Every structure is written in C-alpha cells, then in structure tokens.
Amino acid sequence: MVDLHGQYLKIKDEVNQAIQRVIDSSAFIRGGDVHQFQEELAAYMGSKHAVACGNGTDALQVAIMALGLQPGDEVITTPFTFISTIEVIKLIGLKSVLVDVEQETFNLDTDLLEVAVNHRTKAIVPVHLFGQCVNMEAIMDVATRHSLFVIEDNAQAIGADYLFPGGSTQKAGTIGHIGTTSFFPSKNLGAFGDGGALFTNDDSLGELLRALVNHGMSRRYYYDYVGVNSRLDTMQAAILRVKLRYLDEYHRLRQKAAAFYDTALSTITDIQVPVRSPFSTHIFHQYTIQVPPGTRDELKQWLQEKQVPAMIYYPVPLHLQRAFSDLGYRKGDMPVSEKLSETVLSLPMHTELDEEQLEYITGQVQAFFN
Ligand SMILES: *Cc1c(COP(=O)(O)O)cnc(C)c1O
C-alpha cells in the first residue's frame, strides 16, 4: 500500500544528516529542530500557530481539552473515519453524536448537521477523509449560528487547499478554531515514528495548546493547567523538516498516480472512481474506489492472489464498534456509512508508484471484470 523505504532512499543523505545532527546535539526532547519545524509548518499551512505533539490522536485530545468542555457535553463527528475522534471524546467524558457521510466524498453530510445540534452540543469535528476537504463553509455556518467550536481532523489532508467560491484558498486544517494532524509514517507527511501537530490562528488558544502538550506547563515547573505528556521528539522534527520541503512534490506524484487510475478504471461500470469535491483539491491520502458489495470482497481476494495489496478503510463504521455500543446506535442508523463499509476498496497509493506498477495493478483490476 505504501513504499516508505523507496521514498526514504530518494532523500537518504538529507535525512541521515538531519538525524546525525540531532544525535550530535543530544537535545532529544524540545530541541531546536522542533521549534524550527513548528515555524516552517505554520508558514506552509498559513496558520499563525503550529504546535507539535506526540501523535494525531493526542492532537485531537488536546484540542478538545483546550475548549474547556464539561462532562455530558456533545461533540459531533462522523462514523466513517479512524477511531481516534470518538475515542478521545469518550476518554474526556464527553459524548459523541454521529452524523452520516456523503456517499460521493466519504465526508460529513452537512445537510444532516443542523438537526444533530441541541443545547448540549459544544463542538463539531469534521474529518477531511482520504485527502479532500469537508464543506467547511457549511460547517462554519452552523457553528457560528450555534456558537460551536470547530476542530478539523486533518490527519489525512495536510496540504490540501480549501477552495472558496470567490477563488481564494486556505489550507485544510486552518479554517476552524483548531486543526489537528498526524505524522504517522504512512500519512502524506510521515515521520519515522509517531508524531502530530495542532494548528490555530488564535493567539490565546496557541499558547494554551503549547502548554497542554507539555504537562500544562506555562514556564518551567509552573503548571497552570492539567495537561499531558505529548511531545514530538527532536529526531522526528528533524526528519519532518526535510520531508516538509518535498510535501507538494509528494502530492503531485500521488495526483499523477490517481489520474492514471482514473483513466484505466473509470470505464468499468462496476467501479466508482473517487469523486472530486468542488471545494477542495485532492491530495489522495487514499485512492478509494466503490464496488458493489459482493464483488468488492471477490475483487480484494483476486488482487491479493496477484500480489496487489488493497485495503478496506473502514470495514466497520464507528457506531457499530463494540467499544462504543453505549452510544446506543444500531445497524441502519447510518445507512451511507454502513453501505460504504461494504463497497469501498483502497488501492496502493504512494509517491513511489511507477507506470509499470500502475499498469500491472490496473491490468489486474480490468482482468477481474472481463
Ligand atoms: C491517522 C489518523 C488519526 C490518528 O493519528 P495517529 O497519529 O495515528 O494517532 C486521526 N484521525 C484520522 C482521520 C487519521 O487518519
């Protein structure tokens, strides 16, 4: 599904030097590269503040902690995403309220948003799934009218541009009150281990987030808040500084692979290739096709036999996961997410796919349908 080693080989010297520099300095925690990475990342994102942390799940947790919510407060998100969001909402003692997604984009269906809002609702966590943005104007409109916070889970769309109707653009993750991301190795900007970051344009939130990720410490050994220990280590920051310089190029390579897939697969009637949203560029964290339910599993099996990896993101929507049965949802409550869990299939998508590999993969898909 990914080729992290191949990607490393192309930037090996730069990465190795960066790692050696950190070892030589021995400033393994909160070293200079962390601060420089935060500045460079903020500049890339066009965000006033970027706060590095331990991973994308912690980023979500810290974002929610920063909002000062009370037990029983409700946070709206979607059931068709990675587990992190509802996990941290529950850990903090809040309640997840789930809103189904759109079949075309896999993203939160903003037409269903407002009916989910009540007097206990305090925040919305839209997830920019697979590499393109949720309709943020619709989200911000509902949030403004009901005085809700918006935390963008941008783990899968770092660097995607939100396209406003007037022609202006803004990076995904910088439109709501706080944005979060993950540097898990297979993410578009992946570290050599765990990592994450938060974004905000609000100075006081920026200061609070910076304290929260480091035990709630405002200055050395003075603790103004209850925080967590969630720091990006210097080695990861040094590696990410190198890779950030290649991020736009990585996006182009993914988009090129996606275009190849589109051309080869869009003529197959049983395949729905990824639909491009009108309000976002697509940076293809995943290239996810939709195939009729029974056929999907047969196709996956067929590809596996031909040594082509293919993955199902996500096989069980979150409202049907046992750990969250207390939310009280049942099969049938989120029909689009449930259907998608039976029809989606993600094909190999990374920066190192060459034409020969793409031809082999698409050839095997075509052979299956012939
Ligand atoms: C990867 C991911 C996360 C969690 O990031 P980690 O760094 O693995 O904790 C959260 N949300 C989404 C949508 C993700 O894809």
mmCIF file of C-alpha atoms and ligand atoms in Angstrom:
data_model
loop_
_atom_site.group_PDB
_atom_site.id
_atom_site.type_symbol
_atom_site.label_atom_id
_atom_site.label_comp_id
_atom_site.label_asym_id
_atom_site.label_seq_id
_atom_site.Cartn_x
_atom_site.Cartn_y
_atom_site.Cartn_z
ATOM 1 C CA MET A 1 0.000 0.000 0.000
ATOM 2 C CA VAL A 2 2.931 2.320 0.697
ATOM 3 C CA ASP A 3 6.660 2.299 -0.132
ATOM 4 C CA LEU A 4 8.301 4.139 2.740
ATOM 5 C CA HIS A 5 11.717 2.662 2.035
ATOM 6 C CA GLY A 6 11.688 3.750 -1.605
ATOM 7 C CA GLN A 7 10.690 7.242 -0.552
ATOM 8 C CA TYR A 8 13.486 7.348 2.028
ATOM 9 C CA LEU A 9 16.151 6.301 -0.476
ATOM 10 C CA LYS A 10 15.490 9.418 -2.576
ATOM 11 C CA ILE A 11 16.191 11.763 0.357
ATOM 12 C CA LYS A 12 18.555 9.489 2.242
ATOM 13 C CA ASP A 13 21.502 11.885 2.536
ATOM 14 C CA GLU A 14 19.420 14.791 3.777
ATOM 15 C CA VAL A 15 17.546 12.651 6.276
ATOM 16 C CA ASN A 16 20.670 10.919 7.554
ATOM 17 C CA GLN A 17 22.399 14.267 8.062
ATOM 18 C CA ALA A 18 19.395 15.592 9.951
ATOM 19 C CA ILE A 19 19.361 12.563 12.236
ATOM 20 C CA GLN A 20 23.106 12.788 12.813
ATOM 21 C CA ARG A 21 22.764 16.473 13.680
ATOM 22 C CA VAL A 22 20.228 15.632 16.398
ATOM 23 C CA ILE A 23 22.419 12.872 17.799
ATOM 24 C CA ASP A 24 25.395 15.230 17.856
ATOM 25 C CA SER A 25 23.390 17.883 19.686
ATOM 26 C CA SER A 26 21.822 15.284 22.022
ATOM 27 C CA ALA A 27 18.861 17.656 22.522
ATOM 28 C CA PHE A 28 16.427 14.794 22.030
ATOM 29 C CA ILE A 29 13.388 16.492 23.553
ATOM 30 C CA ARG A 30 12.365 20.073 22.735
ATOM 31 C CA GLY A 31 15.496 20.616 20.646
ATOM 32 C CA GLY A 32 15.969 23.354 18.068
ATOM 33 C CA ASP A 33 14.549 21.304 15.206
ATOM 34 C CA VAL A 34 11.192 21.093 16.987
ATOM 35 C CA HIS A 35 10.889 24.877 17.147
ATOM 36 C CA GLN A 36 12.096 25.307 13.591
ATOM 37 C CA PHE A 37 9.737 22.640 12.334
ATOM 38 C CA GLN A 38 6.811 24.341 14.086
ATOM 39 C CA GLU A 39 7.679 27.628 12.394
ATOM 40 C CA GLU A 40 8.166 26.078 8.968
ATOM 41 C CA LEU A 41 4.962 24.084 9.291
ATOM 42 C CA ALA A 42 2.977 27.155 10.361
ATOM 43 C CA ALA A 43 4.368 29.048 7.350
ATOM 44 C CA TYR A 44 3.495 26.193 4.968
ATOM 45 C CA MET A 45 -0.033 25.986 6.360
ATOM 46 C CA GLY A 46 -0.577 29.734 6.508
ATOM 47 C CA SER A 47 -1.517 29.271 10.154
ATOM 48 C CA LYS A 48 -0.441 31.619 12.949
ATOM 49 C CA HIS A 49 0.474 28.774 15.280
ATOM 50 C CA ALA A 50 1.621 25.197 14.774
ATOM 51 C CA VAL A 51 2.156 23.138 17.926
ATOM 52 C CA ALA A 52 3.889 19.796 17.511
ATOM 53 C CA CYS A 53 2.803 16.867 19.677
ATOM 54 C CA GLY A 54 3.208 13.114 20.085
ATOM 55 C CA ASN A 55 0.650 11.819 17.578
ATOM 56 C CA GLY A 56 -2.591 12.680 15.804
ATOM 57 C CA THR A 57 -4.792 11.100 18.464
ATOM 58 C CA ASP A 58 -3.204 13.228 21.182
ATOM 59 C CA ALA A 59 -3.643 16.263 18.940
ATOM 60 C CA LEU A 60 -7.395 15.633 18.908
ATOM 61 C CA GLN A 61 -7.463 15.039 22.649
ATOM 62 C CA VAL A 62 -5.514 18.209 23.415
ATOM 63 C CA ALA A 63 -7.685 20.222 21.029
ATOM 64 C CA ILE A 64 -10.808 19.088 22.854
ATOM 65 C CA MET A 65 -9.181 19.653 26.264
ATOM 66 C CA ALA A 66 -8.386 23.224 25.230
ATOM 67 C CA LEU A 67 -12.055 24.036 24.747
ATOM 68 C CA GLY A 68 -12.921 23.562 28.425
ATOM 69 C CA LEU A 69 -15.943 21.342 27.852
ATOM 70 C CA GLN A 70 -17.908 19.733 30.683
ATOM 71 C CA PRO A 71 -18.888 16.068 31.172
ATOM 72 C CA GLY A 72 -22.005 15.324 29.154
ATOM 73 C CA ASP A 73 -21.287 17.976 26.513
ATOM 74 C CA GLU A 74 -21.765 16.691 22.983
ATOM 75 C CA VAL A 75 -19.327 16.683 20.098
ATOM 76 C CA ILE A 76 -20.489 15.970 16.561
ATOM 77 C CA THR A 77 -18.377 13.899 14.168
ATOM 78 C CA THR A 78 -18.806 11.094 11.619
ATOM 79 C CA PRO A 79 -18.879 7.309 11.938
ATOM 80 C CA PHE A 80 -16.834 6.813 8.756
ATOM 81 C CA THR A 81 -13.322 7.595 9.943
ATOM 82 C CA PHE A 82 -10.477 6.317 12.076
ATOM 83 C CA ILE A 83 -11.325 5.547 15.721
ATOM 84 C CA SER A 84 -9.322 8.416 17.315
ATOM 85 C CA THR A 85 -12.002 11.085 17.410
ATOM 86 C CA ILE A 86 -14.706 9.224 19.290
ATOM 87 C CA GLU A 87 -12.073 7.532 21.423
ATOM 88 C CA VAL A 88 -10.740 10.796 22.853
ATOM 89 C CA ILE A 89 -14.222 12.301 23.175
ATOM 90 C CA LYS A 90 -15.171 9.360 25.379
ATOM 91 C CA LEU A 91 -11.916 9.401 27.364
ATOM 92 C CA ILE A 92 -12.559 13.029 28.291
ATOM 93 C CA GLY A 93 -16.092 12.191 29.426
ATOM 94 C CA LEU A 94 -17.921 13.825 26.541
ATOM 95 C CA LYS A 95 -20.496 12.296 24.233
ATOM 96 C CA SER A 96 -20.049 11.668 20.503
ATOM 97 C CA VAL A 97 -23.013 12.419 18.301
ATOM 98 C CA LEU A 98 -22.525 10.929 14.857
ATOM 99 C CA VAL A 99 -23.703 12.372 11.565
ATOM 100 C CA ASP A 100 -23.638 10.227 8.425
ATOM 101 C CA VAL A 101 -21.408 10.962 5.426
ATOM 102 C CA GLU A 102 -21.999 11.659 1.732
ATOM 103 C CA GLN A 103 -21.627 8.639 -0.491
ATOM 104 C CA GLU A 104 -19.638 10.542 -3.150
ATOM 105 C CA THR A 105 -16.920 12.131 -0.981
ATOM 106 C CA PHE A 106 -16.980 9.987 2.201
ATOM 107 C CA ASN A 107 -17.132 13.269 4.146
ATOM 108 C CA LEU A 108 -19.668 14.537 6.688
ATOM 109 C CA ASP A 109 -23.011 15.264 5.029
ATOM 110 C CA THR A 110 -23.537 18.873 6.041
ATOM 111 C CA ASP A 111 -27.239 18.681 5.096
ATOM 112 C CA LEU A 112 -27.684 16.390 8.134
ATOM 113 C CA LEU A 113 -25.644 18.534 10.514
ATOM 114 C CA GLU A 114 -28.066 21.036 11.943
ATOM 115 C CA VAL A 115 -30.670 18.509 13.138
ATOM 116 C CA ALA A 116 -27.942 16.892 15.260
ATOM 117 C CA VAL A 117 -27.320 20.137 17.165
ATOM 118 C CA ASN A 118 -29.007 20.633 20.563
ATOM 119 C CA HIS A 119 -28.349 22.675 23.719
ATOM 120 C CA ARG A 120 -25.624 20.235 24.840
ATOM 121 C CA THR A 121 -23.695 20.426 21.549
ATOM 122 C CA LYS A 122 -20.398 22.253 22.006
ATOM 123 C CA ALA A 123 -18.180 21.296 19.088
ATOM 124 C CA ILE A 124 -18.018 19.766 15.612
ATOM 125 C CA VAL A 125 -15.067 17.645 14.453
ATOM 126 C CA PRO A 126 -15.168 17.407 10.660
ATOM 127 C CA VAL A 127 -12.699 14.893 9.199
ATOM 128 C CA HIS A 128 -11.123 15.635 5.803
ATOM 129 C CA LEU A 129 -11.148 11.996 4.752
ATOM 130 C CA PHE A 130 -8.796 10.375 2.215
ATOM 131 C CA GLY A 131 -7.265 13.722 1.192
ATOM 132 C CA GLN A 132 -10.012 16.187 0.434
ATOM 133 C CA CYS A 133 -11.946 18.727 2.448
ATOM 134 C CA VAL A 134 -15.354 18.650 4.019
ATOM 135 C CA ASN A 135 -17.670 21.518 3.017
ATOM 136 C CA MET A 136 -16.180 23.890 5.596
ATOM 137 C CA GLU A 137 -18.375 26.852 4.717
ATOM 138 C CA ALA A 138 -21.466 24.840 5.655
ATOM 139 C CA ILE A 139 -19.736 23.627 8.849
ATOM 140 C CA MET A 140 -18.657 27.129 9.885
ATOM 141 C CA ASP A 141 -22.107 28.488 9.123
ATOM 142 C CA VAL A 142 -23.800 26.027 11.503
ATOM 143 C CA ALA A 143 -21.012 26.518 14.073
ATOM 144 C CA THR A 144 -21.339 30.297 14.021
ATOM 145 C CA ARG A 145 -25.105 30.261 14.336
ATOM 146 C CA HIS A 146 -24.998 27.876 17.315
ATOM 147 C CA SER A 147 -21.739 29.153 18.898
ATOM 148 C CA LEU A 148 -19.910 25.841 18.446
ATOM 149 C CA PHE A 149 -16.191 25.160 18.256
ATOM 150 C CA VAL A 150 -14.822 23.508 15.130
ATOM 151 C CA ILE A 151 -11.824 21.159 15.278
ATOM 152 C CA GLU A 152 -10.707 19.952 11.849
ATOM 153 C CA ASP A 153 -9.231 16.442 11.890
ATOM 154 C CA ASN A 154 -6.712 16.985 9.122
ATOM 155 C CA ALA A 155 -4.707 13.779 9.601
ATOM 156 C CA GLN A 156 -5.422 12.723 6.007
ATOM 157 C CA ALA A 157 -5.419 16.024 4.120
ATOM 158 C CA ILE A 158 -2.366 18.010 5.210
ATOM 159 C CA GLY A 159 -1.583 20.423 2.390
ATOM 160 C CA ALA A 160 -4.960 20.168 0.623
ATOM 161 C CA ASP A 161 -6.380 23.551 -0.383
ATOM 162 C CA TYR A 162 -9.905 24.555 0.500
ATOM 163 C CA LEU A 163 -11.388 26.408 -2.481
ATOM 164 C CA PHE A 164 -13.706 29.297 -1.625
ATOM 165 C CA PRO A 165 -16.301 30.373 -4.204
ATOM 166 C CA GLY A 166 -14.577 33.747 -4.768
ATOM 167 C CA GLY A 167 -11.383 31.945 -5.862
ATOM 168 C CA SER A 168 -9.371 32.337 -2.663
ATOM 169 C CA THR A 169 -7.862 29.267 -0.999
ATOM 170 C CA GLN A 170 -6.900 28.252 2.521
ATOM 171 C CA LYS A 171 -5.137 25.128 3.741
ATOM 172 C CA ALA A 172 -7.288 22.354 5.196
ATOM 173 C CA GLY A 173 -6.914 22.430 8.965
ATOM 174 C CA THR A 174 -6.679 26.214 9.309
ATOM 175 C CA ILE A 175 -10.321 27.199 8.855
ATOM 176 C CA GLY A 176 -11.883 26.014 12.128
ATOM 177 C CA HIS A 177 -10.807 27.117 15.615
ATOM 178 C CA ILE A 178 -8.227 24.333 15.827
ATOM 179 C CA GLY A 179 -6.881 21.876 13.248
ATOM 180 C CA THR A 180 -5.062 18.651 14.036
ATOM 181 C CA THR A 181 -2.850 16.344 12.028
ATOM 182 C CA SER A 182 -0.833 13.141 12.297
ATOM 183 C CA PHE A 183 2.685 12.283 11.127
ATOM 184 C CA PHE A 184 2.140 8.526 11.360
ATOM 185 C CA PRO A 185 4.637 7.066 8.841
ATOM 186 C CA SER A 186 2.037 6.247 6.179
ATOM 187 C CA LYS A 187 0.382 9.683 6.270
ATOM 188 C CA ASN A 188 1.152 12.138 3.451
ATOM 189 C CA LEU A 189 3.715 13.851 5.681
ATOM 190 C CA GLY A 190 5.022 10.865 7.614
ATOM 191 C CA ALA A 191 7.700 10.738 10.295
ATOM 192 C CA PHE A 192 9.893 7.735 11.124
ATOM 193 C CA GLY A 193 7.670 7.025 14.110
ATOM 194 C CA ASP A 194 4.717 8.752 15.738
ATOM 195 C CA GLY A 195 4.074 12.465 15.579
ATOM 196 C CA GLY A 196 1.294 15.012 15.341
ATOM 197 C CA ALA A 197 0.511 18.716 15.372
ATOM 198 C CA LEU A 198 -2.183 21.286 16.102
ATOM 199 C CA PHE A 199 -2.947 24.487 14.217
ATOM 200 C CA THR A 200 -4.739 27.642 15.268
ATOM 201 C CA ASN A 201 -4.902 31.292 14.311
ATOM 202 C CA ASP A 202 -5.974 32.290 17.830
ATOM 203 C CA ASP A 203 -3.079 33.525 19.995
ATOM 204 C CA SER A 204 -4.539 32.521 23.346
ATOM 205 C CA LEU A 205 -5.510 29.066 22.049
ATOM 206 C CA GLY A 206 -1.991 28.727 20.600
ATOM 207 C CA GLU A 207 -0.457 29.447 23.983
ATOM 208 C CA LEU A 208 -2.847 27.067 25.731
ATOM 209 C CA LEU A 209 -2.155 24.220 23.270
ATOM 210 C CA ARG A 210 1.596 24.692 23.668
ATOM 211 C CA ALA A 211 1.210 24.357 27.453
ATOM 212 C CA LEU A 212 -1.220 21.418 27.317
ATOM 213 C CA VAL A 213 1.069 19.166 25.266
ATOM 214 C CA ASN A 214 3.795 19.691 27.865
ATOM 215 C CA HIS A 215 2.057 18.875 31.183
ATOM 216 C CA GLY A 216 0.154 22.168 31.219
ATOM 217 C CA MET A 217 3.386 23.980 31.982
ATOM 218 C CA SER A 218 3.432 27.706 31.254
ATOM 219 C CA ARG A 219 7.010 28.316 32.407
ATOM 220 C CA ARG A 220 9.454 25.832 33.787
ATOM 221 C CA TYR A 221 7.878 23.949 36.710
ATOM 222 C CA TYR A 222 4.860 26.280 36.919
ATOM 223 C CA TYR A 223 1.704 24.419 35.945
ATOM 224 C CA ASP A 224 -1.375 26.455 35.121
ATOM 225 C CA TYR A 225 -3.396 23.643 33.528
ATOM 226 C CA VAL A 226 -3.787 19.894 33.714
ATOM 227 C CA GLY A 227 -2.004 18.758 30.571
ATOM 228 C CA VAL A 228 -0.495 15.657 29.008
ATOM 229 C CA ASN A 229 2.968 14.498 28.023
ATOM 230 C CA SER A 230 2.707 14.569 24.267
ATOM 231 C CA ARG A 231 5.752 15.969 22.523
ATOM 232 C CA LEU A 232 7.220 15.491 19.084
ATOM 233 C CA ASP A 233 10.784 14.378 19.664
ATOM 234 C CA THR A 234 13.623 16.271 18.043
ATOM 235 C CA MET A 235 14.643 13.405 15.757
ATOM 236 C CA GLN A 236 11.170 13.236 14.225
ATOM 237 C CA ALA A 237 11.074 17.019 13.868
ATOM 238 C CA ALA A 238 14.415 16.995 12.039
ATOM 239 C CA ILE A 239 13.191 14.304 9.637
ATOM 240 C CA LEU A 240 9.876 16.090 9.108
ATOM 241 C CA ARG A 241 11.693 19.357 8.290
ATOM 242 C CA VAL A 242 13.341 17.554 5.376
ATOM 243 C CA LYS A 243 10.124 15.904 4.231
ATOM 244 C CA LEU A 244 8.027 19.079 4.509
ATOM 245 C CA ARG A 245 10.156 20.523 1.712
ATOM 246 C CA TYR A 246 9.010 17.665 -0.530
ATOM 247 C CA LEU A 247 5.363 17.612 0.502
ATOM 248 C CA ASP A 248 3.995 19.471 -2.533
ATOM 249 C CA GLU A 249 6.040 17.235 -4.815
ATOM 250 C CA TYR A 250 4.671 14.183 -2.974
ATOM 251 C CA HIS A 251 1.144 15.489 -3.589
ATOM 252 C CA ARG A 252 1.869 15.851 -7.312
ATOM 253 C CA LEU A 253 3.143 12.279 -7.504
ATOM 254 C CA ARG A 254 0.023 10.982 -5.757
ATOM 255 C CA GLN A 255 -2.217 13.047 -8.028
ATOM 256 C CA LYS A 256 -0.409 11.645 -11.051
ATOM 257 C CA ALA A 257 -0.995 8.080 -9.859
ATOM 258 C CA ALA A 258 -4.649 8.949 -9.191
ATOM 259 C CA ALA A 259 -5.039 10.287 -12.728
ATOM 260 C CA PHE A 260 -3.588 7.054 -14.094
ATOM 261 C CA TYR A 261 -6.067 5.006 -12.041
ATOM 262 C CA ASP A 262 -8.942 7.247 -13.180
ATOM 263 C CA THR A 263 -8.161 6.728 -16.842
ATOM 264 C CA ALA A 264 -7.760 2.982 -16.525
ATOM 265 C CA LEU A 265 -10.725 2.303 -14.229
ATOM 266 C CA SER A 266 -13.461 4.827 -14.940
ATOM 267 C CA THR A 267 -14.722 2.881 -17.969
ATOM 268 C CA ILE A 268 -15.531 -0.160 -15.802
ATOM 269 C CA THR A 269 -19.230 0.170 -14.986
ATOM 270 C CA ASP A 270 -18.975 -1.619 -11.636
ATOM 271 C CA ILE A 271 -16.350 0.828 -10.361
ATOM 272 C CA GLN A 272 -16.987 4.283 -8.979
ATOM 273 C CA VAL A 273 -13.664 6.146 -9.054
ATOM 274 C CA PRO A 274 -13.088 8.877 -6.419
ATOM 275 C CA VAL A 275 -15.407 11.868 -6.892
ATOM 276 C CA ARG A 276 -13.601 15.211 -6.666
ATOM 277 C CA SER A 277 -15.235 17.685 -4.325
ATOM 278 C CA PRO A 278 -15.895 21.158 -5.815
ATOM 279 C CA PHE A 279 -14.485 22.911 -2.737
ATOM 280 C CA SER A 280 -11.142 21.178 -2.352
ATOM 281 C CA THR A 281 -8.026 19.964 -4.058
ATOM 282 C CA HIS A 282 -7.440 16.238 -3.537
ATOM 283 C CA ILE A 283 -4.085 15.077 -2.199
ATOM 284 C CA PHE A 284 -5.004 11.372 -2.294
ATOM 285 C CA HIS A 285 -4.041 10.067 1.087
ATOM 286 C CA GLN A 286 -6.055 7.135 -0.237
ATOM 287 C CA TYR A 287 -7.337 6.262 -3.701
ATOM 288 C CA THR A 288 -10.636 4.650 -2.767
ATOM 289 C CA ILE A 289 -12.984 3.096 -5.290
ATOM 290 C CA GLN A 290 -16.540 1.876 -4.677
ATOM 291 C CA VAL A 291 -17.531 -1.562 -5.967
ATOM 292 C CA PRO A 292 -20.857 -3.411 -5.426
ATOM 293 C CA PRO A 293 -20.816 -5.284 -2.055
ATOM 294 C CA GLY A 294 -20.247 -8.954 -3.032
ATOM 295 C CA THR A 295 -17.968 -8.008 -5.894
ATOM 296 C CA ARG A 296 -15.804 -5.888 -3.595
ATOM 297 C CA ASP A 297 -14.651 -8.826 -1.482
ATOM 298 C CA GLU A 298 -14.049 -11.003 -4.563
ATOM 299 C CA LEU A 299 -12.002 -8.235 -6.168
ATOM 300 C CA LYS A 300 -9.934 -7.809 -2.999
ATOM 301 C CA GLN A 301 -9.288 -11.557 -2.910
ATOM 302 C CA TRP A 302 -8.385 -11.601 -6.627
ATOM 303 C CA LEU A 303 -5.927 -8.742 -6.185
ATOM 304 C CA GLN A 304 -4.361 -10.416 -3.190
ATOM 305 C CA GLU A 305 -3.737 -13.545 -5.273
ATOM 306 C CA LYS A 306 -1.983 -11.340 -7.844
ATOM 307 C CA GLN A 307 0.210 -9.753 -5.113
ATOM 308 C CA VAL A 308 -1.641 -6.436 -5.323
ATOM 309 C CA PRO A 309 -2.365 -5.076 -1.850
ATOM 310 C CA ALA A 310 -5.775 -3.480 -1.372
ATOM 311 C CA MET A 311 -7.321 -2.341 1.900
ATOM 312 C CA ILE A 312 -10.772 -1.656 3.272
ATOM 313 C CA TYR A 313 -10.929 1.699 5.040
ATOM 314 C CA TYR A 314 -13.172 1.255 7.038
ATOM 315 C CA PRO A 315 -14.741 -2.201 7.380
ATOM 316 C CA VAL A 316 -16.938 -1.343 10.408
ATOM 317 C CA PRO A 317 -18.366 2.159 10.879
ATOM 318 C CA LEU A 318 -17.679 3.537 14.340
ATOM 319 C CA HIS A 319 -21.304 3.496 15.519
ATOM 320 C CA LEU A 320 -21.256 -0.318 15.220
ATOM 321 C CA GLN A 321 -17.973 -0.852 17.121
ATOM 322 C CA ARG A 322 -18.437 -2.773 20.378
ATOM 323 C CA ALA A 323 -16.347 -0.325 22.420
ATOM 324 C CA PHE A 324 -18.892 2.375 21.630
ATOM 325 C CA SER A 325 -22.096 0.385 21.990
ATOM 326 C CA ASP A 326 -23.071 2.693 24.874
ATOM 327 C CA LEU A 327 -23.710 5.442 22.346
ATOM 328 C CA GLY A 328 -26.864 3.484 21.583
ATOM 329 C CA TYR A 329 -26.669 3.335 17.804
ATOM 330 C CA ARG A 330 -27.986 0.394 15.798
ATOM 331 C CA LYS A 331 -27.467 -1.037 12.362
ATOM 332 C CA GLY A 332 -29.474 1.094 9.968
ATOM 333 C CA ASP A 333 -28.834 4.385 11.807
ATOM 334 C CA MET A 334 -26.057 5.494 9.427
ATOM 335 C CA PRO A 335 -27.078 3.933 6.109
ATOM 336 C CA VAL A 336 -24.453 5.624 3.921
ATOM 337 C CA SER A 337 -21.520 4.742 6.172
ATOM 338 C CA GLU A 338 -22.815 1.186 6.514
ATOM 339 C CA LYS A 339 -23.113 0.821 2.751
ATOM 340 C CA LEU A 340 -19.651 2.312 2.208
ATOM 341 C CA SER A 341 -18.124 -0.186 4.631
ATOM 342 C CA GLU A 342 -19.295 -2.885 2.196
ATOM 343 C CA THR A 343 -18.301 -1.151 -1.042
ATOM 344 C CA VAL A 344 -15.019 0.729 -0.505
ATOM 345 C CA LEU A 345 -11.633 -0.552 -1.579
ATOM 346 C CA SER A 346 -8.423 1.453 -1.395
ATOM 347 C CA LEU A 347 -5.740 0.694 -3.977
ATOM 348 C CA PRO A 348 -1.995 1.189 -3.466
ATOM 349 C CA MET A 349 -1.312 4.925 -3.272
ATOM 350 C CA HIS A 350 2.075 6.459 -2.543
ATOM 351 C CA THR A 351 4.833 8.580 -4.002
ATOM 352 C CA GLU A 352 6.870 5.737 -5.480
ATOM 353 C CA LEU A 353 4.303 4.144 -7.804
ATOM 354 C CA ASP A 354 5.762 3.940 -11.290
ATOM 355 C CA GLU A 355 3.965 3.420 -14.574
ATOM 356 C CA GLU A 356 4.848 -0.261 -14.707
ATOM 357 C CA GLN A 357 3.325 -0.894 -11.274
ATOM 358 C CA LEU A 358 0.234 1.137 -12.103
ATOM 359 C CA GLU A 359 -0.201 -0.764 -15.350
ATOM 360 C CA TYR A 360 0.103 -4.073 -13.509
ATOM 361 C CA ILE A 361 -2.388 -3.060 -10.795
ATOM 362 C CA THR A 362 -4.987 -1.632 -13.187
ATOM 363 C CA GLY A 363 -4.434 -4.569 -15.569
ATOM 364 C CA GLN A 364 -5.343 -6.982 -12.776
ATOM 365 C CA VAL A 365 -8.458 -4.970 -11.900
ATOM 366 C CA GLN A 366 -9.503 -4.945 -15.580
ATOM 367 C CA ALA A 367 -8.841 -8.680 -15.860
ATOM 368 C CA PHE A 368 -11.138 -9.318 -12.903
ATOM 369 C CA PHE A 369 -14.042 -7.516 -14.558
ATOM 370 C CA ASN A 370 -13.510 -9.099 -18.005
HETATM 371 C C1 LIG B 1 -4.227 8.602 11.423
HETATM 372 C C2 LIG B 1 -5.437 9.307 11.871
HETATM 373 C C3 LIG B 1 -5.591 9.771 13.184
HETATM 374 C C4 LIG B 1 -4.659 9.413 14.301
HETATM 375 O O1 LIG B 1 -3.354 9.711 14.144
HETATM 376 P P1 LIG B 1 -2.231 8.927 14.990
HETATM 377 O O2 LIG B 1 -1.024 9.759 14.753
HETATM 378 O O3 LIG B 1 -2.131 7.558 14.447
HETATM 379 O O4 LIG B 1 -2.650 8.961 16.428
HETATM 380 C C5 LIG B 1 -6.717 10.507 13.494
HETATM 381 N N1 LIG B 1 -7.669 10.756 12.584
HETATM 382 C C6 LIG B 1 -7.579 10.301 11.320
HETATM 383 C C7 LIG B 1 -8.652 10.626 10.360
HETATM 384 C C8 LIG B 1 -6.472 9.559 10.927
HETATM 385 O O5 LIG B 1 -6.404 9.094 9.674
#
